[in-house]
JSON list of C-alpha atoms and ligand atoms in Angstrom, two decimals:
[
{"chain": "A", "resi": 28, "resn": "MET", "atom": "CA", "xyz": [135.29, 124.62, 142.50]},
{"chain": "A", "resi": 29, "resn": "MET", "atom": "CA", "xyz": [133.26, 121.26, 143.37]},
{"chain": "A", "resi": 30, "resn": "THR", "atom": "CA", "xyz": [128.98, 122.09, 142.58]},
{"chain": "A", "resi": 31, "resn": "GLU", "atom": "CA", "xyz": [126.71, 120.10, 144.55]},
{"chain": "A", "resi": 32, "resn": "THR", "atom": "CA", "xyz": [124.20, 117.73, 142.63]},
{"chain": "A", "resi": 33, "resn": "ALA", "atom": "CA", "xyz": [121.39, 117.10, 143.53]},
{"chain": "A", "resi": 34, "resn": "ALA", "atom": "CA", "xyz": [120.13, 113.10, 143.92]},
{"chain": "A", "resi": 35, "resn": "ARG", "atom": "CA", "xyz": [118.02, 112.82, 140.75]},
{"chain": "A", "resi": 36, "resn": "TYR", "atom": "CA", "xyz": [115.46, 110.30, 140.40]},
{"chain": "A", "resi": 37, "resn": "THR", "atom": "CA", "xyz": [115.63, 108.60, 136.95]},
{"chain": "A", "resi": 38, "resn": "LEU", "atom": "CA", "xyz": [112.01, 107.18, 135.93]},
{"chain": "A", "resi": 39, "resn": "TYR", "atom": "CA", "xyz": [110.96, 104.47, 132.65]},
{"chain": "A", "resi": 40, "resn": "GLY", "atom": "CA", "xyz": [108.70, 105.67, 131.62]},
{"chain": "A", "resi": 41, "resn": "ALA", "atom": "CA", "xyz": [106.81, 107.03, 127.82]},
{"chain": "A", "resi": 42, "resn": "PRO", "atom": "CA", "xyz": [104.44, 110.16, 127.12]},
{"chain": "A", "resi": 43, "resn": "HIS", "atom": "CA", "xyz": [101.08, 108.45, 127.68]},
{"chain": "A", "resi": 44, "resn": "SER", "atom": "CA", "xyz": [101.37, 106.33, 130.09]},
{"chain": "A", "resi": 45, "resn": "GLY", "atom": "CA", "xyz": [100.92, 106.13, 133.53]},
{"chain": "A", "resi": 46, "resn": "ALA", "atom": "CA", "xyz": [103.87, 107.00, 133.88]},
{"chain": "A", "resi": 47, "resn": "VAL", "atom": "CA", "xyz": [103.02, 110.82, 133.51]},
{"chain": "A", "resi": 48, "resn": "ALA", "atom": "CA", "xyz": [101.48, 110.27, 136.86]},
{"chain": "A", "resi": 49, "resn": "VAL", "atom": "CA", "xyz": [104.95, 109.86, 138.39]},
{"chain": "A", "resi": 50, "resn": "GLU", "atom": "CA", "xyz": [106.69, 112.94, 136.36]},
{"chain": "A", "resi": 51, "resn": "ALA", "atom": "CA", "xyz": [103.42, 114.96, 137.40]},
{"chain": "A", "resi": 52, "resn": "VAL", "atom": "CA", "xyz": [104.37, 114.49, 141.33]},
{"chain": "A", "resi": 53, "resn": "LEU", "atom": "CA", "xyz": [108.49, 114.86, 140.95]},
{"chain": "A", "resi": 54, "resn": "THR", "atom": "CA", "xyz": [107.32, 118.02, 139.46]},
{"chain": "A", "resi": 55, "resn": "LEU", "atom": "CA", "xyz": [104.83, 119.69, 141.51]},
{"chain": "A", "resi": 56, "resn": "LEU", "atom": "CA", "xyz": [107.81, 118.91, 144.11]},
{"chain": "A", "resi": 57, "resn": "GLY", "atom": "CA", "xyz": [110.20, 119.91, 142.73]},
{"chain": "A", "resi": 58, "resn": "LEU", "atom": "CA", "xyz": [112.17, 117.01, 142.89]},
{"chain": "A", "resi": 59, "resn": "PRO", "atom": "CA", "xyz": [115.01, 116.83, 140.07]},
{"chain": "A", "resi": 60, "resn": "TYR", "atom": "CA", "xyz": [114.58, 113.96, 137.80]},
{"chain": "A", "resi": 61, "resn": "ASP", "atom": "CA", "xyz": [115.83, 111.72, 134.45]},
{"chain": "A", "resi": 62, "resn": "VAL", "atom": "CA", "xyz": [113.13, 109.75, 131.71]},
{"chain": "A", "resi": 63, "resn": "ILE", "atom": "CA", "xyz": [114.02, 106.91, 130.07]},
{"chain": "A", "resi": 64, "resn": "ASP", "atom": "CA", "xyz": [111.28, 106.43, 127.55]},
{"chain": "A", "resi": 65, "resn": "GLY", "atom": "CA", "xyz": [110.20, 103.21, 126.01]},
{"chain": "A", "resi": 66, "resn": "GLU", "atom": "CA", "xyz": [106.13, 102.38, 124.86]},
{"chain": "A", "resi": 67, "resn": "THR", "atom": "CA", "xyz": [106.46, 99.15, 126.71]},
{"chain": "A", "resi": 68, "resn": "TRP", "atom": "CA", "xyz": [102.96, 98.00, 125.96]},
{"chain": "A", "resi": 69, "resn": "HIS", "atom": "CA", "xyz": [104.19, 97.44, 122.57]},
{"chain": "A", "resi": 70, "resn": "ASP", "atom": "CA", "xyz": [107.67, 97.96, 121.78]},
{"chain": "A", "resi": 71, "resn": "GLU", "atom": "CA", "xyz": [109.41, 94.63, 123.03]},
{"chain": "A", "resi": 72, "resn": "ALA", "atom": "CA", "xyz": [112.97, 96.49, 123.09]},
{"chain": "A", "resi": 73, "resn": "ALA", "atom": "CA", "xyz": [111.42, 99.38, 125.39]},
{"chain": "A", "resi": 74, "resn": "ARG", "atom": "CA", "xyz": [110.34, 96.13, 127.46]},
{"chain": "A", "resi": 75, "resn": "ASP", "atom": "CA", "xyz": [113.93, 94.47, 127.40]},
{"chain": "A", "resi": 76, "resn": "ARG", "atom": "CA", "xyz": [114.91, 98.39, 128.35]},
{"chain": "A", "resi": 77, "resn": "VAL", "atom": "CA", "xyz": [113.14, 98.19, 131.25]},
{"chain": "A", "resi": 78, "resn": "GLN", "atom": "CA", "xyz": [113.43, 94.39, 132.27]},
{"chain": "A", "resi": 79, "resn": "GLY", "atom": "CA", "xyz": [117.25, 94.94, 134.03]},
{"chain": "A", "resi": 80, "resn": "VAL", "atom": "CA", "xyz": [115.16, 96.68, 137.36]},
{"chain": "A", "resi": 81, "resn": "ASN", "atom": "CA", "xyz": [111.80, 95.37, 136.16]},
{"chain": "A", "resi": 82, "resn": "PRO", "atom": "CA", "xyz": [110.40, 91.99, 135.55]},
{"chain": "A", "resi": 83, "resn": "ARG", "atom": "CA", "xyz": [107.25, 92.70, 134.83]},
{"chain": "A", "resi": 84, "resn": "ARG", "atom": "CA", "xyz": [108.29, 95.20, 131.83]},
{"chain": "A", "resi": 85, "resn": "GLN", "atom": "CA", "xyz": [106.47, 98.00, 132.71]},
{"chain": "A", "resi": 86, "resn": "VAL", "atom": "CA", "xyz": [106.29, 101.43, 133.07]},
{"chain": "A", "resi": 87, "resn": "PRO", "atom": "CA", "xyz": [106.11, 103.46, 135.14]},
{"chain": "A", "resi": 88, "resn": "THR", "atom": "CA", "xyz": [109.16, 102.01, 136.85]},
{"chain": "A", "resi": 89, "resn": "LEU", "atom": "CA", "xyz": [111.08, 105.00, 139.47]},
{"chain": "A", "resi": 90, "resn": "ILE", "atom": "CA", "xyz": [114.99, 104.64, 140.28]},
{"chain": "A", "resi": 91, "resn": "LEU", "atom": "CA", "xyz": [115.41, 106.64, 144.07]},
{"chain": "A", "resi": 92, "resn": "PRO", "atom": "CA", "xyz": [118.72, 108.31, 144.45]},
{"chain": "A", "resi": 93, "resn": "GLY", "atom": "CA", "xyz": [119.69, 105.38, 146.52]},
{"chain": "A", "resi": 94, "resn": "GLY", "atom": "CA", "xyz": [119.09, 103.04, 143.52]},
{"chain": "A", "resi": 95, "resn": "GLU", "atom": "CA", "xyz": [116.23, 101.32, 145.39]},
{"chain": "A", "resi": 96, "resn": "VAL", "atom": "CA", "xyz": [113.70, 100.28, 142.59]},
{"chain": "A", "resi": 97, "resn": "MET", "atom": "CA", "xyz": [110.30, 101.25, 143.11]},
{"chain": "A", "resi": 98, "resn": "THR", "atom": "CA", "xyz": [107.07, 99.50, 140.96]},
{"chain": "A", "resi": 99, "resn": "GLU", "atom": "CA", "xyz": [103.19, 100.19, 140.91]},
{"chain": "A", "resi": 100, "resn": "SER", "atom": "CA", "xyz": [102.17, 103.69, 140.51]},
{"chain": "A", "resi": 101, "resn": "ALA", "atom": "CA", "xyz": [99.85, 103.94, 142.68]},
{"chain": "A", "resi": 102, "resn": "ALA", "atom": "CA", "xyz": [102.51, 103.42, 145.69]},
{"chain": "A", "resi": 103, "resn": "ILE", "atom": "CA", "xyz": [105.13, 105.51, 143.65]},
{"chain": "A", "resi": 104, "resn": "LEU", "atom": "CA", "xyz": [102.43, 108.66, 143.97]},
{"chain": "A", "resi": 105, "resn": "ILE", "atom": "CA", "xyz": [101.56, 107.60, 147.39]},
{"chain": "A", "resi": 106, "resn": "GLY", "atom": "CA", "xyz": [105.18, 106.99, 148.58]},
{"chain": "A", "resi": 107, "resn": "LEU", "atom": "CA", "xyz": [106.29, 110.55, 146.78]},
{"chain": "A", "resi": 108, "resn": "ALA", "atom": "CA", "xyz": [103.40, 112.19, 148.45]},
{"chain": "A", "resi": 109, "resn": "ASP", "atom": "CA", "xyz": [104.01, 111.00, 151.76]},
{"chain": "A", "resi": 110, "resn": "ALA", "atom": "CA", "xyz": [108.22, 111.86, 151.68]},
{"chain": "A", "resi": 111, "resn": "HIS", "atom": "CA", "xyz": [107.31, 115.51, 151.47]},
{"chain": "A", "resi": 112, "resn": "PRO", "atom": "CA", "xyz": [104.13, 116.47, 153.77]},
{"chain": "A", "resi": 113, "resn": "ALA", "atom": "CA", "xyz": [104.96, 119.93, 153.55]},
{"chain": "A", "resi": 114, "resn": "ALA", "atom": "CA", "xyz": [103.42, 119.58, 150.30]},
{"chain": "A", "resi": 115, "resn": "ARG", "atom": "CA", "xyz": [100.27, 118.67, 150.83]},
{"chain": "A", "resi": 116, "resn": "LEU", "atom": "CA", "xyz": [99.04, 115.47, 148.01]},
{"chain": "A", "resi": 117, "resn": "ALA", "atom": "CA", "xyz": [97.98, 113.96, 150.00]},
{"chain": "A", "resi": 118, "resn": "PRO", "atom": "CA", "xyz": [96.59, 113.47, 153.32]},
{"chain": "A", "resi": 119, "resn": "PRO", "atom": "CA", "xyz": [98.54, 112.56, 156.15]},
{"chain": "A", "resi": 120, "resn": "LEU", "atom": "CA", "xyz": [98.03, 109.61, 158.56]},
{"chain": "A", "resi": 121, "resn": "GLY", "atom": "CA", "xyz": [95.67, 110.31, 161.12]},
{"chain": "A", "resi": 122, "resn": "ASP", "atom": "CA", "xyz": [93.67, 112.04, 158.73]},
{"chain": "A", "resi": 123, "resn": "SER", "atom": "CA", "xyz": [89.97, 111.83, 158.67]},
{"chain": "A", "resi": 124, "resn": "ARG", "atom": "CA", "xyz": [90.08, 111.97, 154.59]},
{"chain": "A", "resi": 125, "resn": "ARG", "atom": "CA", "xyz": [93.23, 109.89, 154.46]},
{"chain": "A", "resi": 126, "resn": "PHE", "atom": "CA", "xyz": [91.16, 106.45, 154.39]},
{"chain": "A", "resi": 127, "resn": "GLN", "atom": "CA", "xyz": [89.22, 107.33, 151.50]},
{"chain": "A", "resi": 128, "resn": "PHE", "atom": "CA", "xyz": [92.58, 108.52, 150.07]},
{"chain": "A", "resi": 129, "resn": "LEU", "atom": "CA", "xyz": [94.01, 104.84, 149.85]},
{"chain": "A", "resi": 130, "resn": "ARG", "atom": "CA", "xyz": [90.72, 103.30, 149.02]},
{"chain": "A", "resi": 131, "resn": "TRP", "atom": "CA", "xyz": [90.00, 105.47, 145.81]},
{"chain": "A", "resi": 132, "resn": "MET", "atom": "CA", "xyz": [94.52, 105.03, 144.19]},
{"chain": "A", "resi": 133, "resn": "MET", "atom": "CA", "xyz": [93.57, 101.38, 145.25]},
{"chain": "A", "resi": 134, "resn": "PHE", "atom": "CA", "xyz": [90.80, 101.56, 143.31]},
{"chain": "A", "resi": 135, "resn": "VAL", "atom": "CA", "xyz": [92.09, 103.32, 140.59]},
{"chain": "A", "resi": 136, "resn": "SER", "atom": "CA", "xyz": [95.30, 101.06, 140.47]},
{"chain": "A", "resi": 137, "resn": "SER", "atom": "CA", "xyz": [93.39, 97.13, 140.77]},
{"chain": "A", "resi": 138, "resn": "ALA", "atom": "CA", "xyz": [89.78, 97.71, 139.07]},
{"chain": "A", "resi": 139, "resn": "ILE", "atom": "CA", "xyz": [91.26, 100.25, 135.99]},
{"chain": "A", "resi": 140, "resn": "TYR", "atom": "CA", "xyz": [95.09, 100.25, 135.46]},
{"chain": "A", "resi": 141, "resn": "ALA", "atom": "CA", "xyz": [95.25, 96.84, 135.68]},
{"chain": "A", "resi": 142, "resn": "LEU", "atom": "CA", "xyz": [92.81, 95.67, 133.66]},
{"chain": "A", "resi": 143, "resn": "TYR", "atom": "CA", "xyz": [95.85, 97.89, 130.30]},
{"chain": "A", "resi": 144, "resn": "TRP", "atom": "CA", "xyz": [97.38, 94.00, 131.01]},
{"chain": "A", "resi": 145, "resn": "ILE", "atom": "CA", "xyz": [94.88, 92.42, 129.18]},
{"chain": "A", "resi": 146, "resn": "LYS", "atom": "CA", "xyz": [94.46, 94.93, 126.11]},
{"chain": "A", "resi": 147, "resn": "GLY", "atom": "CA", "xyz": [98.02, 94.76, 125.94]},
{"chain": "A", "resi": 148, "resn": "ASP", "atom": "CA", "xyz": [97.73, 91.72, 125.45]},
{"chain": "A", "resi": 149, "resn": "VAL", "atom": "CA", "xyz": [95.31, 89.27, 125.15]},
{"chain": "A", "resi": 150, "resn": "ALA", "atom": "CA", "xyz": [96.58, 85.58, 125.02]},
{"chain": "A", "resi": 151, "resn": "ARG", "atom": "CA", "xyz": [97.52, 85.97, 128.01]},
{"chain": "A", "resi": 152, "resn": "VAL", "atom": "CA", "xyz": [94.27, 86.07, 129.78]},
{"chain": "A", "resi": 153, "resn": "GLY", "atom": "CA", "xyz": [94.53, 82.52, 127.08]},
{"chain": "A", "resi": 154, "resn": "VAL", "atom": "CA", "xyz": [92.10, 84.94, 124.61]},
{"chain": "A", "resi": 155, "resn": "SER", "atom": "CA", "xyz": [92.93, 84.05, 121.13]},
{"chain": "A", "resi": 156, "resn": "GLU", "atom": "CA", "xyz": [94.02, 86.80, 118.28]},
{"chain": "A", "resi": 157, "resn": "ALA", "atom": "CA", "xyz": [90.33, 86.19, 116.57]},
{"chain": "A", "resi": 158, "resn": "ASP", "atom": "CA", "xyz": [88.43, 87.75, 119.80]},
{"chain": "A", "resi": 159, "resn": "GLU", "atom": "CA", "xyz": [91.06, 90.53, 120.04]},
{"chain": "A", "resi": 160, "resn": "ASP", "atom": "CA", "xyz": [88.46, 93.46, 119.29]},
{"chain": "A", "resi": 161, "resn": "ARG", "atom": "CA", "xyz": [86.41, 91.69, 121.59]},
{"chain": "A", "resi": 162, "resn": "THR", "atom": "CA", "xyz": [87.79, 90.93, 123.85]},
{"chain": "A", "resi": 163, "resn": "ILE", "atom": "CA", "xyz": [89.17, 94.93, 124.13]},
{"chain": "A", "resi": 164, "resn": "ASP", "atom": "CA", "xyz": [85.84, 96.07, 124.21]},
{"chain": "A", "resi": 165, "resn": "ALA", "atom": "CA", "xyz": [84.83, 94.43, 126.68]},
{"chain": "A", "resi": 166, "resn": "VAL", "atom": "CA", "xyz": [87.81, 95.71, 128.66]},
{"chain": "A", "resi": 167, "resn": "HIS", "atom": "CA", "xyz": [86.54, 98.75, 127.46]},
{"chain": "A", "resi": 168, "resn": "ASP", "atom": "CA", "xyz": [83.52, 98.63, 128.77]},
{"chain": "A", "resi": 169, "resn": "ALA", "atom": "CA", "xyz": [84.65, 97.31, 132.66]},
{"chain": "A", "resi": 170, "resn": "ILE", "atom": "CA", "xyz": [86.79, 100.09, 132.93]},
{"chain": "A", "resi": 171, "resn": "SER", "atom": "CA", "xyz": [84.01, 102.30, 131.92]},
{"chain": "A", "resi": 172, "resn": "LYS", "atom": "CA", "xyz": [81.22, 100.71, 134.40]},
{"chain": "A", "resi": 173, "resn": "ASN", "atom": "CA", "xyz": [84.66, 101.15, 136.99]},
{"chain": "A", "resi": 174, "resn": "TRP", "atom": "CA", "xyz": [84.75, 104.75, 136.31]},
{"chain": "A", "resi": 175, "resn": "ALA", "atom": "CA", "xyz": [80.84, 105.09, 136.57]},
{"chain": "A", "resi": 176, "resn": "LEU", "atom": "CA", "xyz": [81.15, 102.74, 140.03]},
{"chain": "A", "resi": 177, "resn": "MET", "atom": "CA", "xyz": [83.95, 105.59, 141.31]},
{"chain": "A", "resi": 178, "resn": "ASP", "atom": "CA", "xyz": [82.01, 108.58, 140.03]},
{"chain": "A", "resi": 179, "resn": "GLU", "atom": "CA", "xyz": [79.06, 107.63, 141.69]},
{"chain": "A", "resi": 180, "resn": "ALA", "atom": "CA", "xyz": [80.44, 107.47, 144.84]},
{"chain": "A", "resi": 181, "resn": "VAL", "atom": "CA", "xyz": [82.63, 110.51, 145.23]},
{"chain": "A", "resi": 182, "resn": "SER", "atom": "CA", "xyz": [82.22, 113.77, 145.59]},
{"chain": "A", "resi": 183, "resn": "PRO", "atom": "CA", "xyz": [84.34, 116.14, 144.54]},
{"chain": "A", "resi": 184, "resn": "ALA", "atom": "CA", "xyz": [85.12, 120.17, 146.17]},
{"chain": "A", "resi": 185, "resn": "PRO", "atom": "CA", "xyz": [86.41, 121.06, 143.68]},
{"chain": "A", "resi": 186, "resn": "PHE", "atom": "CA", "xyz": [89.23, 118.03, 143.93]},
{"chain": "A", "resi": 187, "resn": "ILE", "atom": "CA", "xyz": [88.45, 114.05, 144.74]},
{"chain": "A", "resi": 188, "resn": "LEU", "atom": "CA", "xyz": [88.73, 114.81, 148.60]},
{"chain": "A", "resi": 189, "resn": "GLY", "atom": "CA", "xyz": [87.99, 117.71, 148.32]},
{"chain": "A", "resi": 190, "resn": "ALA", "atom": "CA", "xyz": [89.70, 121.60, 148.75]},
{"chain": "A", "resi": 191, "resn": "GLU", "atom": "CA", "xyz": [93.19, 120.45, 147.69]},
{"chain": "A", "resi": 192, "resn": "LEU", "atom": "CA", "xyz": [94.86, 118.46, 144.70]},
{"chain": "A", "resi": 193, "resn": "THR", "atom": "CA", "xyz": [95.72, 115.29, 145.72]},
{"chain": "A", "resi": 194, "resn": "VAL", "atom": "CA", "xyz": [98.15, 112.55, 144.27]},
{"chain": "A", "resi": 195, "resn": "LEU", "atom": "CA", "xyz": [94.59, 110.82, 143.52]},
{"chain": "A", "resi": 196, "resn": "ASP", "atom": "CA", "xyz": [93.30, 114.07, 140.98]},
{"chain": "A", "resi": 197, "resn": "LEU", "atom": "CA", "xyz": [96.73, 113.28, 139.20]},
{"chain": "A", "resi": 198, "resn": "TYR", "atom": "CA", "xyz": [96.36, 109.96, 139.06]},
{"chain": "A", "resi": 199, "resn": "VAL", "atom": "CA", "xyz": [92.04, 109.94, 137.42]},
{"chain": "A", "resi": 200, "resn": "ALA", "atom": "CA", "xyz": [93.56, 112.57, 135.20]},
{"chain": "A", "resi": 201, "resn": "VAL", "atom": "CA", "xyz": [96.34, 110.44, 133.61]},
{"chain": "A", "resi": 202, "resn": "ILE", "atom": "CA", "xyz": [94.49, 106.80, 133.55]},
{"chain": "A", "resi": 203, "resn": "SER", "atom": "CA", "xyz": [91.65, 108.63, 132.35]},
{"chain": "A", "resi": 204, "resn": "THR", "atom": "CA", "xyz": [93.51, 109.12, 129.26]},
{"chain": "A", "resi": 205, "resn": "PHE", "atom": "CA", "xyz": [93.20, 105.32, 127.96]},
{"chain": "A", "resi": 206, "resn": "GLY", "atom": "CA", "xyz": [91.14, 103.98, 126.01]},
{"chain": "A", "resi": 207, "resn": "PRO", "atom": "CA", "xyz": [88.08, 104.40, 126.35]},
{"chain": "A", "resi": 208, "resn": "TRP", "atom": "CA", "xyz": [89.13, 107.38, 126.06]},
{"chain": "A", "resi": 209, "resn": "ARG", "atom": "CA", "xyz": [87.76, 110.65, 127.56]},
{"chain": "A", "resi": 210, "resn": "GLU", "atom": "CA", "xyz": [85.02, 111.43, 125.56]},
{"chain": "A", "resi": 211, "resn": "ARG", "atom": "CA", "xyz": [83.64, 108.33, 127.55]},
{"chain": "A", "resi": 212, "resn": "PHE", "atom": "CA", "xyz": [84.77, 109.28, 130.60]},
{"chain": "A", "resi": 213, "resn": "TYR", "atom": "CA", "xyz": [83.24, 112.35, 129.95]},
{"chain": "A", "resi": 214, "resn": "GLU", "atom": "CA", "xyz": [79.98, 111.05, 129.21]},
{"chain": "A", "resi": 215, "resn": "THR", "atom": "CA", "xyz": [80.90, 107.77, 131.77]},
{"chain": "A", "resi": 216, "resn": "ALA", "atom": "CA", "xyz": [81.85, 110.03, 134.90]},
{"chain": "A", "resi": 217, "resn": "PRO", "atom": "CA", "xyz": [80.32, 113.58, 135.15]},
{"chain": "A", "resi": 218, "resn": "LYS", "atom": "CA", "xyz": [82.01, 114.28, 138.59]},
{"chain": "A", "resi": 219, "resn": "LEU", "atom": "CA", "xyz": [85.27, 112.70, 137.89]},
{"chain": "A", "resi": 220, "resn": "ALA", "atom": "CA", "xyz": [85.18, 114.34, 134.04]},
{"chain": "A", "resi": 221, "resn": "ALA", "atom": "CA", "xyz": [85.17, 118.28, 136.25]},
{"chain": "A", "resi": 222, "resn": "VAL", "atom": "CA", "xyz": [88.14, 117.18, 138.43]},
{"chain": "A", "resi": 223, "resn": "VAL", "atom": "CA", "xyz": [90.14, 116.17, 135.27]},
{"chain": "A", "resi": 224, "resn": "ARG", "atom": "CA", "xyz": [89.37, 119.52, 133.48]},
{"chain": "A", "resi": 225, "resn": "ARG", "atom": "CA", "xyz": [90.75, 121.25, 137.09]},
{"chain": "A", "resi": 226, "resn": "VAL", "atom": "CA", "xyz": [93.75, 119.63, 137.00]},
{"chain": "A", "resi": 227, "resn": "ASP", "atom": "CA", "xyz": [94.58, 119.66, 133.35]},
{"chain": "A", "resi": 228, "resn": "ALA", "atom": "CA", "xyz": [94.52, 123.58, 133.48]},
{"chain": "A", "resi": 229, "resn": "GLU", "atom": "CA", "xyz": [96.90, 123.35, 137.25]},
{"chain": "A", "resi": 230, "resn": "PRO", "atom": "CA", "xyz": [99.54, 126.08, 135.17]},
{"chain": "A", "resi": 231, "resn": "ARG", "atom": "CA", "xyz": [102.51, 124.07, 137.07]},
{"chain": "A", "resi": 232, "resn": "LEU", "atom": "CA", "xyz": [102.19, 121.23, 134.96]},
{"chain": "A", "resi": 233, "resn": "ALA", "atom": "CA", "xyz": [100.78, 122.71, 132.24]},
{"chain": "A", "resi": 234, "resn": "THR", "atom": "CA", "xyz": [104.05, 121.71, 130.14]},
{"chain": "A", "resi": 235, "resn": "LEU", "atom": "CA", "xyz": [104.54, 118.20, 131.03]},
{"chain": "A", "resi": 236, "resn": "TRP", "atom": "CA", "xyz": [100.18, 117.48, 130.40]},
{"chain": "A", "resi": 237, "resn": "ARG", "atom": "CA", "xyz": [100.74, 120.01, 126.50]},
{"chain": "A", "resi": 238, "resn": "THR", "atom": "CA", "xyz": [103.94, 117.73, 125.84]},
{"chain": "A", "resi": 239, "resn": "ARG", "atom": "CA", "xyz": [103.51, 114.56, 127.66]},
{"chain": "A", "resi": 240, "resn": "LEU", "atom": "CA", "xyz": [99.81, 113.28, 127.51]},
{"chain": "A", "resi": 241, "resn": "LEU", "atom": "CA", "xyz": [96.88, 115.33, 126.47]},
{"chain": "A", "resi": 242, "resn": "ARG", "atom": "CA", "xyz": [96.62, 114.65, 122.97]},
{"chain": "A", "resi": 243, "resn": "ASP", "atom": "CA", "xyz": [94.90, 117.68, 120.74]},
{"chain": "A", "resi": 244, "resn": "ASP", "atom": "CA", "xyz": [91.84, 115.87, 119.65]},
{"chain": "B", "resi": 26, "resn": "GSH", "atom": "N1", "xyz": [100.24, 98.52, 137.94]},
{"chain": "B", "resi": 26, "resn": "GSH", "atom": "C1", "xyz": [100.74, 98.70, 137.48]},
{"chain": "B", "resi": 26, "resn": "GSH", "atom": "C2", "xyz": [100.49, 98.77, 135.47]},
{"chain": "B", "resi": 26, "resn": "GSH", "atom": "C3", "xyz": [101.81, 99.40, 134.80]},
{"chain": "B", "resi": 26, "resn": "GSH", "atom": "C4", "xyz": [101.01, 99.36, 133.62]},
{"chain": "B", "resi": 26, "resn": "GSH", "atom": "O1", "xyz": [99.93, 98.77, 133.08]},
{"chain": "B", "resi": 26, "resn": "GSH", "atom": "N2", "xyz": [102.11, 99.96, 132.19]},
{"chain": "B", "resi": 26, "resn": "GSH", "atom": "C5", "xyz": [101.42, 100.10, 130.92]},
{"chain": "B", "resi": 26, "resn": "GSH", "atom": "C6", "xyz": [102.58, 101.25, 130.75]},
{"chain": "B", "resi": 26, "resn": "GSH", "atom": "S1", "xyz": [100.72, 102.33, 130.51]},
{"chain": "B", "resi": 26, "resn": "GSH", "atom": "C7", "xyz": [102.56, 99.26, 130.65]},
{"chain": "B", "resi": 26, "resn": "GSH", "atom": "O2", "xyz": [103.90, 99.10, 130.87]},
{"chain": "B", "resi": 26, "resn": "GSH", "atom": "N3", "xyz": [102.40, 98.03, 129.78]},
{"chain": "B", "resi": 26, "resn": "GSH", "atom": "C8", "xyz": [103.16, 97.02, 128.88]},
{"chain": "B", "resi": 26, "resn": "GSH", "atom": "C9", "xyz": [103.00, 95.05, 129.56]},
{"chain": "B", "resi": 26, "resn": "GSH", "atom": "O3", "xyz": [102.14, 95.54, 130.97]},
{"chain": "B", "resi": 26, "resn": "GSH", "atom": "O4", "xyz": [104.17, 94.89, 129.14]},
{"chain": "B", "resi": 26, "resn": "GSH", "atom": "C10", "xyz": [101.11, 99.98, 137.92]},
{"chain": "B", "resi": 26, "resn": "GSH", "atom": "O5", "xyz": [100.31, 100.41, 138.38]},
{"chain": "B", "resi": 26, "resn": "GSH", "atom": "O6", "xyz": [102.53, 100.84, 137.77]}
]
C-alpha cells in the first residue's frame, strides 16, 4: 500500500542559533521538517556543509519542499507566516499593524542580528586579533543600545504588536538569547523582557525551547 508522505522542509540550523526561530514557526504551523545541525559560527566543517546551498555559509538556511532555497531569517519568518494566514502569526497585508511589524522585523535583522557577523570573526571588518575583545565588547554595546531603542518605541500588550503572538515575538525571544545575553537584555529592554518571558512560557514550544534554545543559567 502506498503511504503519502507530507512534503518536508529541510533546515540547516543549530541549537542556540537564529535557526531556532524558524523551528519555532515550523512547529507552530505543524509543518514537518528535518534539521541538519552545524554550529557555523565556530565550526568550519559546518560552514562547508551549508556552502552548497548558501554561499554565505550561515544558518538558518531553509530548503522549501519544492527545493527552493531561502536565507535571511526575517524573510523566512515573514514568508512562512504569510503563507499560512490562518495561523495568524503575522498581521496580513492591509492590517494596520503591518507596517510596524515589517519595521521591527527588519530592525532585529539589520540592527541586531547582522552584527553577529562581526563578532564571528573580527578580521572580517579589518580588526586585528589584539583588538578582538574590545571589538566584541563594542558589538555587544551596540546590540544593547539597539534593543533599548526598540524597547523605548514599542508598547507590548502583551505581545509586541498587541494581543496576538506573531513571528516578531518569536524572533526577539530567540535573538535576545545571544551575547550580551538575556541578563543584560532584561535590564536594557524591560518591556521586551516581559514579552520574551511570555514567549518562553508558550506551552507549544516548551520542548523546543528546552532542548534547542534556553540554557539553564
Ligand atoms: N542575516 C542572516 C544572519 C544569520 C547568521 O548570522 N547566522 C549565524 C548563526 S546564528 C551564522 O551562521 N554565523 C556564521 C558566520 O557568519 O560565519 C539571517 O538573518 O539569517
